[in-house]
mmCIF file of C-alpha atoms in Angstrom:
data_model
loop_
_atom_site.group_PDB
_atom_site.id
_atom_site.type_symbol
_atom_site.label_atom_id
_atom_site.label_comp_id
_atom_site.label_asym_id
_atom_site.label_seq_id
_atom_site.Cartn_x
_atom_site.Cartn_y
_atom_site.Cartn_z
ATOM 1 C CA MET U 1 -1.830 7.128 12.631
ATOM 2 C CA PRO U 2 -4.075 8.708 10.595
ATOM 3 C CA ALA U 3 -1.276 9.671 7.710
ATOM 4 C CA PHE U 4 0.090 5.955 8.161
ATOM 5 C CA ARG U 5 -3.768 5.019 7.506
ATOM 6 C CA ILE U 6 -4.121 7.487 4.222
ATOM 7 C CA CYS U 7 -1.250 6.130 2.674
ATOM 8 C CA VAL U 8 -2.402 2.052 3.075
ATOM 9 C CA LEU U 9 -5.744 2.934 2.152
ATOM 10 C CA LEU U 10 -4.495 4.877 -1.138
ATOM 11 C CA LEU U 11 -2.590 1.957 -1.543
ATOM 12 C CA ILE U 12 -3.858 2.509 0.270
ATOM 13 C CA LEU U 13 3.023 2.467 -4.809
ATOM 14 C CA CYS U 14 7.794 2.853 -9.467
ATOM 15 C CA LEU U 15 9.937 0.509 -11.080
ATOM 16 C CA PRO U 16 11.670 -0.143 -14.567
ATOM 17 C CA THR U 17 11.206 -3.193 -16.074
ATOM 18 C CA THR U 18 15.188 -4.749 -14.861
ATOM 19 C CA GLY U 19 17.059 -5.604 -11.454
ATOM 20 C CA ILE U 20 18.370 -1.776 -11.762
ATOM 21 C CA ALA U 21 16.508 0.430 -8.739
ATOM 22 C CA GLU U 22 14.451 3.152 -9.232
ATOM 23 C CA GLN U 23 13.637 5.684 -6.635
ATOM 24 C CA SER U 24 10.911 7.801 -6.690
ATOM 25 C CA ARG U 25 9.328 10.411 -4.495
ATOM 26 C CA PHE U 26 5.764 11.384 -3.806
ATOM 27 C CA ALA U 27 3.583 13.921 -1.468
ATOM 28 C CA LEU U 28 1.115 12.831 0.662
ATOM 29 C CA ARG U 29 -2.021 15.631 0.987
ATOM 30 C CA ALA U 30 -5.371 15.292 3.124
ATOM 31 C CA LEU U 31 -8.590 17.767 3.452
ATOM 32 C CA GLY U 32 -6.177 20.522 0.446
ATOM 33 C CA VAL U 33 -3.163 19.952 3.106
ATOM 34 C CA LYS U 34 0.384 17.918 2.675
ATOM 35 C CA VAL U 35 0.352 15.972 5.202
ATOM 36 C CA GLY U 36 3.618 14.272 4.630
ATOM 37 C CA GLU U 37 5.992 12.403 1.792
ATOM 38 C CA MET U 38 6.424 9.016 -0.335
ATOM 39 C CA ALA U 39 10.174 7.708 -0.837
ATOM 40 C CA LEU U 40 10.214 4.130 -2.613
ATOM 41 C CA THR U 41 13.422 2.661 -3.374
ATOM 42 C CA SER U 42 12.513 -0.209 -5.392
ATOM 43 C CA ASP U 43 14.348 -3.331 -7.913
ATOM 44 C CA LEU U 44 12.456 -5.610 -10.443
ATOM 45 C CA SER U 45 13.268 -8.591 -11.358
ATOM 46 C CA THR U 46 11.945 -11.149 -14.046
ATOM 47 C CA SER U 47 12.049 -13.017 -11.005
ATOM 48 C CA GLY U 48 11.142 -11.390 -7.507
ATOM 49 C CA TYR U 49 11.329 -7.715 -6.338
ATOM 50 C CA ALA U 50 12.304 -5.608 -3.135
ATOM 51 C CA VAL U 51 11.585 -2.810 -2.540
ATOM 52 C CA ARG U 52 12.130 -0.153 0.974
ATOM 53 C CA GLY U 53 9.895 2.954 1.902
ATOM 54 C CA ARG U 54 10.287 6.068 3.556
ATOM 55 C CA LEU U 55 7.550 7.670 4.999
ATOM 56 C CA SER U 56 7.681 10.055 6.962
ATOM 57 C CA THR U 57 4.092 13.356 8.423
ATOM 58 C CA THR U 58 4.933 17.354 8.412
ATOM 59 C CA GLY U 59 3.109 17.541 11.785
ATOM 60 C CA LEU U 60 0.792 20.145 10.186
ATOM 61 C CA ALA U 61 1.184 22.761 13.060
ATOM 62 C CA GLY U 62 0.057 19.964 15.748
ATOM 63 C CA ALA U 63 -2.768 17.760 14.422
ATOM 64 C CA ILE U 64 -0.629 15.520 13.196
ATOM 65 C CA LYS U 65 1.686 13.836 14.991
ATOM 66 C CA ARG U 66 4.716 13.145 13.123
ATOM 67 C CA VAL U 67 5.936 9.554 12.377
ATOM 68 C CA SER U 68 7.945 8.105 10.513
ATOM 69 C CA PHE U 69 8.421 4.419 8.894
ATOM 70 C CA VAL U 70 11.079 2.662 6.618
ATOM 71 C CA LEU U 71 9.717 -0.098 5.852
ATOM 72 C CA GLU U 72 10.985 -3.388 3.184
ATOM 73 C CA ALA U 73 9.380 -5.850 1.373
ATOM 74 C CA GLN U 74 10.976 -8.703 -1.134
ATOM 75 C CA GLY U 75 9.663 -11.949 -2.678
ATOM 76 C CA ARG U 76 9.434 -13.514 -6.400
ATOM 77 C CA ARG U 77 6.684 -12.605 -8.345
ATOM 78 C CA ASP U 78 5.503 -14.229 -11.921
ATOM 79 C CA GLY U 79 3.678 -11.969 -14.523
ATOM 80 C CA ASN U 80 1.942 -9.664 -12.910
ATOM 81 C CA ARG U 81 1.639 -11.861 -9.709
ATOM 82 C CA PHE U 82 3.573 -11.680 -6.848
ATOM 83 C CA PHE U 83 4.002 -13.789 -3.243
ATOM 84 C CA PRO U 84 6.161 -11.784 -0.718
ATOM 85 C CA ARG U 85 9.207 -13.698 1.453
ATOM 86 C CA LEU U 86 8.701 -11.012 4.373
ATOM 87 C CA TYR U 87 7.739 -7.992 5.662
ATOM 88 C CA ILE U 88 9.522 -5.448 8.005
ATOM 89 C CA GLU U 89 7.928 -1.766 9.353
ATOM 90 C CA ASP U 90 9.816 0.204 11.992
ATOM 91 C CA MET U 91 8.079 2.616 13.319
ATOM 92 C CA ASP U 92 9.264 5.748 15.220
ATOM 93 C CA THR U 93 7.096 8.310 16.605
ATOM 94 C CA GLY U 94 9.690 10.651 17.694
ATOM 95 C CA ARG U 95 8.954 9.079 21.575
ATOM 96 C CA ARG U 96 8.505 5.635 21.080
ATOM 97 C CA GLU U 97 10.561 3.045 18.531
ATOM 98 C CA SER U 98 8.217 -0.133 17.512
ATOM 99 C CA ARG U 99 8.908 -3.002 14.523
ATOM 100 C CA VAL U 100 6.651 -5.668 12.681
ATOM 101 C CA ARG U 101 7.208 -8.377 11.514
ATOM 102 C CA LEU U 102 5.629 -10.203 8.920
ATOM 103 C CA GLU U 103 7.962 -14.385 6.981
ATOM 104 C CA TYR U 104 4.953 -16.428 4.693
ATOM 105 C CA ARG U 105 4.745 -19.602 4.398
ATOM 106 C CA ASN U 106 2.431 -20.732 1.859
ATOM 107 C CA GLY U 107 0.906 -17.561 1.654
ATOM 108 C CA VAL U 108 0.025 -16.702 5.160
ATOM 109 C CA ALA U 109 1.938 -14.747 6.557
ATOM 110 C CA ARG U 110 3.122 -15.189 10.633
ATOM 111 C CA ALA U 111 3.777 -12.246 12.832
ATOM 112 C CA SER U 112 5.918 -10.471 15.121
ATOM 113 C CA GLY U 113 6.112 -7.828 16.936
ATOM 114 C CA PRO U 114 4.391 -4.628 19.697
ATOM 115 C CA LYS U 115 1.964 -3.264 17.152
ATOM 116 C CA ILE U 116 0.420 -7.085 16.417
ATOM 117 C CA SER U 117 -2.096 -8.016 19.483
ATOM 118 C CA ASP U 118 -4.418 -11.145 20.202
ATOM 119 C CA ARG U 119 -7.938 -9.202 18.410
ATOM 120 C CA GLY U 120 -10.252 -11.803 20.461
ATOM 121 C CA GLU U 121 -13.057 -12.789 17.532
ATOM 122 C CA TYR U 122 -11.732 -9.392 15.157
ATOM 123 C CA ALA U 123 -8.838 -11.934 14.650
ATOM 124 C CA VAL U 124 -8.200 -12.835 11.133
ATOM 125 C CA THR U 125 -7.982 -16.123 10.283
ATOM 126 C CA ASP U 126 -5.220 -18.269 8.499
ATOM 127 C CA ALA U 127 -8.230 -18.754 5.711
ATOM 128 C CA GLN U 128 -8.694 -15.336 5.518
ATOM 129 C CA GLN U 129 -5.721 -13.731 4.718
ATOM 130 C CA ARG U 130 -4.625 -16.927 2.970
ATOM 131 C CA GLY U 131 -2.764 -15.063 -0.343
ATOM 132 C CA ALA U 132 -2.722 -11.632 1.376
ATOM 133 C CA VAL U 133 0.760 -9.905 0.194
ATOM 134 C CA ASP U 134 1.692 -7.102 2.210
ATOM 135 C CA PRO U 135 0.788 -3.552 2.430
ATOM 136 C CA LEU U 136 3.701 -1.755 0.795
ATOM 137 C CA THR U 137 4.458 -4.653 -1.183
ATOM 138 C CA GLY U 138 0.498 -2.983 -2.447
ATOM 139 C CA ILE U 139 1.751 -0.134 -2.916
ATOM 140 C CA PHE U 140 3.789 -1.529 -5.325
ATOM 141 C CA MET U 141 1.994 -3.750 -7.452
ATOM 142 C CA VAL U 142 -0.601 -0.695 -8.022
ATOM 143 C CA LEU U 143 2.569 2.667 -8.678
ATOM 144 C CA ARG U 144 5.170 0.705 -10.879
ATOM 145 C CA ASP U 145 5.765 1.293 -14.134
ATOM 146 C CA GLN U 146 3.001 -1.667 -16.405
ATOM 147 C CA ASP U 147 1.972 -1.504 -19.573
ATOM 148 C CA THR U 148 -1.046 -0.175 -20.764
ATOM 149 C CA ALA U 149 -2.752 -4.276 -21.068
ATOM 150 C CA SER U 150 -1.689 -4.965 -17.516
ATOM 151 C CA LEU U 151 -4.270 -1.848 -16.084
ATOM 152 C CA CYS U 152 -7.259 -1.998 -14.983
ATOM 153 C CA THR U 153 -7.065 -5.746 -14.029
ATOM 154 C CA LEU U 154 -6.137 -5.306 -10.346
ATOM 155 C CA ARG U 155 -7.703 -7.377 -6.972
ATOM 156 C CA GLN U 156 -5.433 -8.395 -4.633
ATOM 157 C CA LYS U 157 -6.650 -8.567 -0.089
ATOM 158 C CA LEU U 158 -2.997 -6.810 2.152
ATOM 159 C CA PHE U 159 -2.981 -8.188 6.069
ATOM 160 C CA ASP U 160 -0.972 -5.959 7.600
ATOM 161 C CA GLY U 161 -0.115 -8.990 10.787
ATOM 162 C CA GLU U 162 -3.682 -7.598 12.028
ATOM 163 C CA ARG U 163 -6.041 -6.406 9.397
ATOM 164 C CA LEU U 164 -7.456 -7.107 6.350
ATOM 165 C CA THR U 165 -8.707 -5.696 3.630
ATOM 166 C CA GLU U 166 -9.407 -5.194 -0.272
ATOM 167 C CA ILE U 167 -8.079 -3.397 -3.111
ATOM 168 C CA ALA U 168 -9.863 -3.270 -6.257
ATOM 169 C CA LEU U 169 -9.639 -1.973 -9.372
ATOM 170 C CA THR U 170 -12.039 -2.990 -12.527
ATOM 171 C CA ARG U 171 -12.649 0.015 -14.070
ATOM 172 C CA ARG U 172 -10.847 1.784 -17.302
ATOM 173 C CA ILE U 173 -11.095 4.929 -18.064
ATOM 174 C CA GLU U 174 -9.130 6.058 -21.098
ATOM 175 C CA GLU U 175 -8.724 10.203 -21.737
ATOM 176 C CA LYS U 176 -6.453 11.902 -23.794
ATOM 177 C CA GLY U 177 -3.395 9.596 -23.413
ATOM 178 C CA GLN U 178 -4.002 8.425 -19.988
ATOM 179 C CA ILE U 179 -5.099 5.836 -17.811
ATOM 180 C CA ARG U 180 -7.349 5.858 -14.847
ATOM 181 C CA CYS U 181 -7.763 3.012 -12.808
ATOM 182 C CA VAL U 182 -11.145 3.703 -10.662
ATOM 183 C CA GLY U 183 -12.094 1.232 -8.050
ATOM 184 C CA ALA U 184 -12.434 0.479 -4.522
ATOM 185 C CA PHE U 185 -11.028 -0.679 -0.817
ATOM 186 C CA THR U 186 -12.738 -2.262 1.495
ATOM 187 C CA ARG U 187 -11.629 -3.356 5.272
ATOM 188 C CA LEU U 188 -12.462 -7.415 5.233
ATOM 189 C CA ALA U 189 -11.481 -8.693 8.144
ATOM 190 C CA GLY U 190 -10.249 -7.729 11.593
ATOM 191 C CA TYR U 191 -11.722 -4.796 13.221
ATOM 192 C CA PRO U 192 -14.052 -4.630 15.092
ATOM 193 C CA PRO U 193 -18.000 -3.035 14.370
ATOM 194 C CA GLY U 194 -17.719 0.247 15.371
ATOM 195 C CA ASP U 195 -14.193 1.110 13.377
ATOM 196 C CA LEU U 196 -17.002 -0.264 10.737
ATOM 197 C CA ARG U 197 -19.390 1.751 11.287
ATOM 198 C CA THR U 198 -17.383 5.124 10.054
ATOM 199 C CA GLY U 199 -16.647 3.442 7.301
ATOM 200 C CA SER U 200 -15.575 -0.218 5.293
ATOM 201 C CA ARG U 201 -15.621 0.734 0.977
ATOM 202 C CA PHE U 202 -14.045 3.584 0.078
ATOM 203 C CA PRO U 203 -13.394 4.137 -3.466
ATOM 204 C CA VAL U 204 -9.706 4.615 -4.935
ATOM 205 C CA SER U 205 -8.352 5.679 -8.341
ATOM 206 C CA VAL U 206 -5.355 5.713 -10.273
ATOM 207 C CA THR U 207 -4.383 8.265 -12.695
ATOM 208 C CA TYR U 208 -1.846 6.195 -14.863
ATOM 209 C CA VAL U 209 0.655 7.844 -18.367
ATOM 210 C CA PRO U 210 2.923 6.865 -21.076
ATOM 211 C CA PHE U 211 6.387 6.566 -20.082
ATOM 212 C CA GLY U 212 8.656 5.527 -22.600
ATOM 213 C CA ASP U 213 6.388 2.066 -24.194
ATOM 214 C CA MET U 214 4.987 2.069 -19.693
ATOM 215 C CA MET U 215 2.417 4.228 -18.323
ATOM 216 C CA ARG U 216 3.697 5.284 -14.728
ATOM 217 C CA ALA U 217 1.150 6.392 -12.057
ATOM 218 C CA THR U 218 1.692 10.396 -11.086
ATOM 219 C CA ARG U 219 -2.111 10.935 -8.916
ATOM 220 C CA VAL U 220 -4.085 8.726 -6.139
ATOM 221 C CA GLU U 221 -7.763 9.660 -5.456
ATOM 222 C CA ALA U 222 -9.838 7.875 -2.334
ATOM 223 C CA GLN U 223 -11.743 8.822 -0.041
ATOM 224 C CA THR U 224 -11.148 7.851 3.408
ATOM 225 C CA ILE U 225 -12.196 7.991 6.936
ATOM 226 C CA TYR U 226 -11.001 11.842 7.691
ATOM 227 C CA GLY U 227 -11.658 13.253 3.734
ATOM 228 C CA ALA U 228 -10.451 12.709 0.201
ATOM 229 C CA ALA U 229 -6.520 12.358 0.966
ATOM 230 C CA VAL U 230 -4.033 12.024 -2.952
ATOM 231 C CA VAL U 231 -0.774 10.823 -3.704
ATOM 232 C CA VAL U 232 0.794 12.670 -6.384
ATOM 233 C CA ARG U 233 4.473 11.484 -8.160
ATOM 234 C CA LYS U 234 7.346 14.988 -7.236
#
């Protein structure tokens, strides 16, 4: 399902600084055309967070299968560090529905659902995935409103129940009041060699603009195995 993988790759996502829920909407574009939409509802407190997202593809005249995802994540936080407790991913292709559930204990996810399979020698070990967050928490960490000092300091592993990746945004470019964080999305484990031959490291950048006394993400750009992809706040 290319559109979802592009989404995760882009971070592969605006929160208030109090416990008030907020909704944000994004357009997903690839190869110069709109391929999907994403809506996020999020709630952040000083000690916890909860986020819910809905992603749907456009179909693109049959080139991309029409798929919708409803994602949920919740957990605790300590400053800029996030520790998920639960992640749920519901997928509907119109013909088939499936659910993935990750529950966390001591920084390790336990997965269940039809998407999860034994990948044999490619399976991600507990040691490898310890400290990783789920895909939605990773998206949330990138696209939430942040103070200027927090930007471009992110290095976080992500685990979706099968594959382990890392998002790193560590280079900072400031221009005309905007800040662009530049880095990469890297496949780490859970991939057979054939998948890795198509690429293992993909450039990513996120642009933030002033929003009150915070900075707000407005655009994510990335290279993917499907070509250039963009997420734009609506």
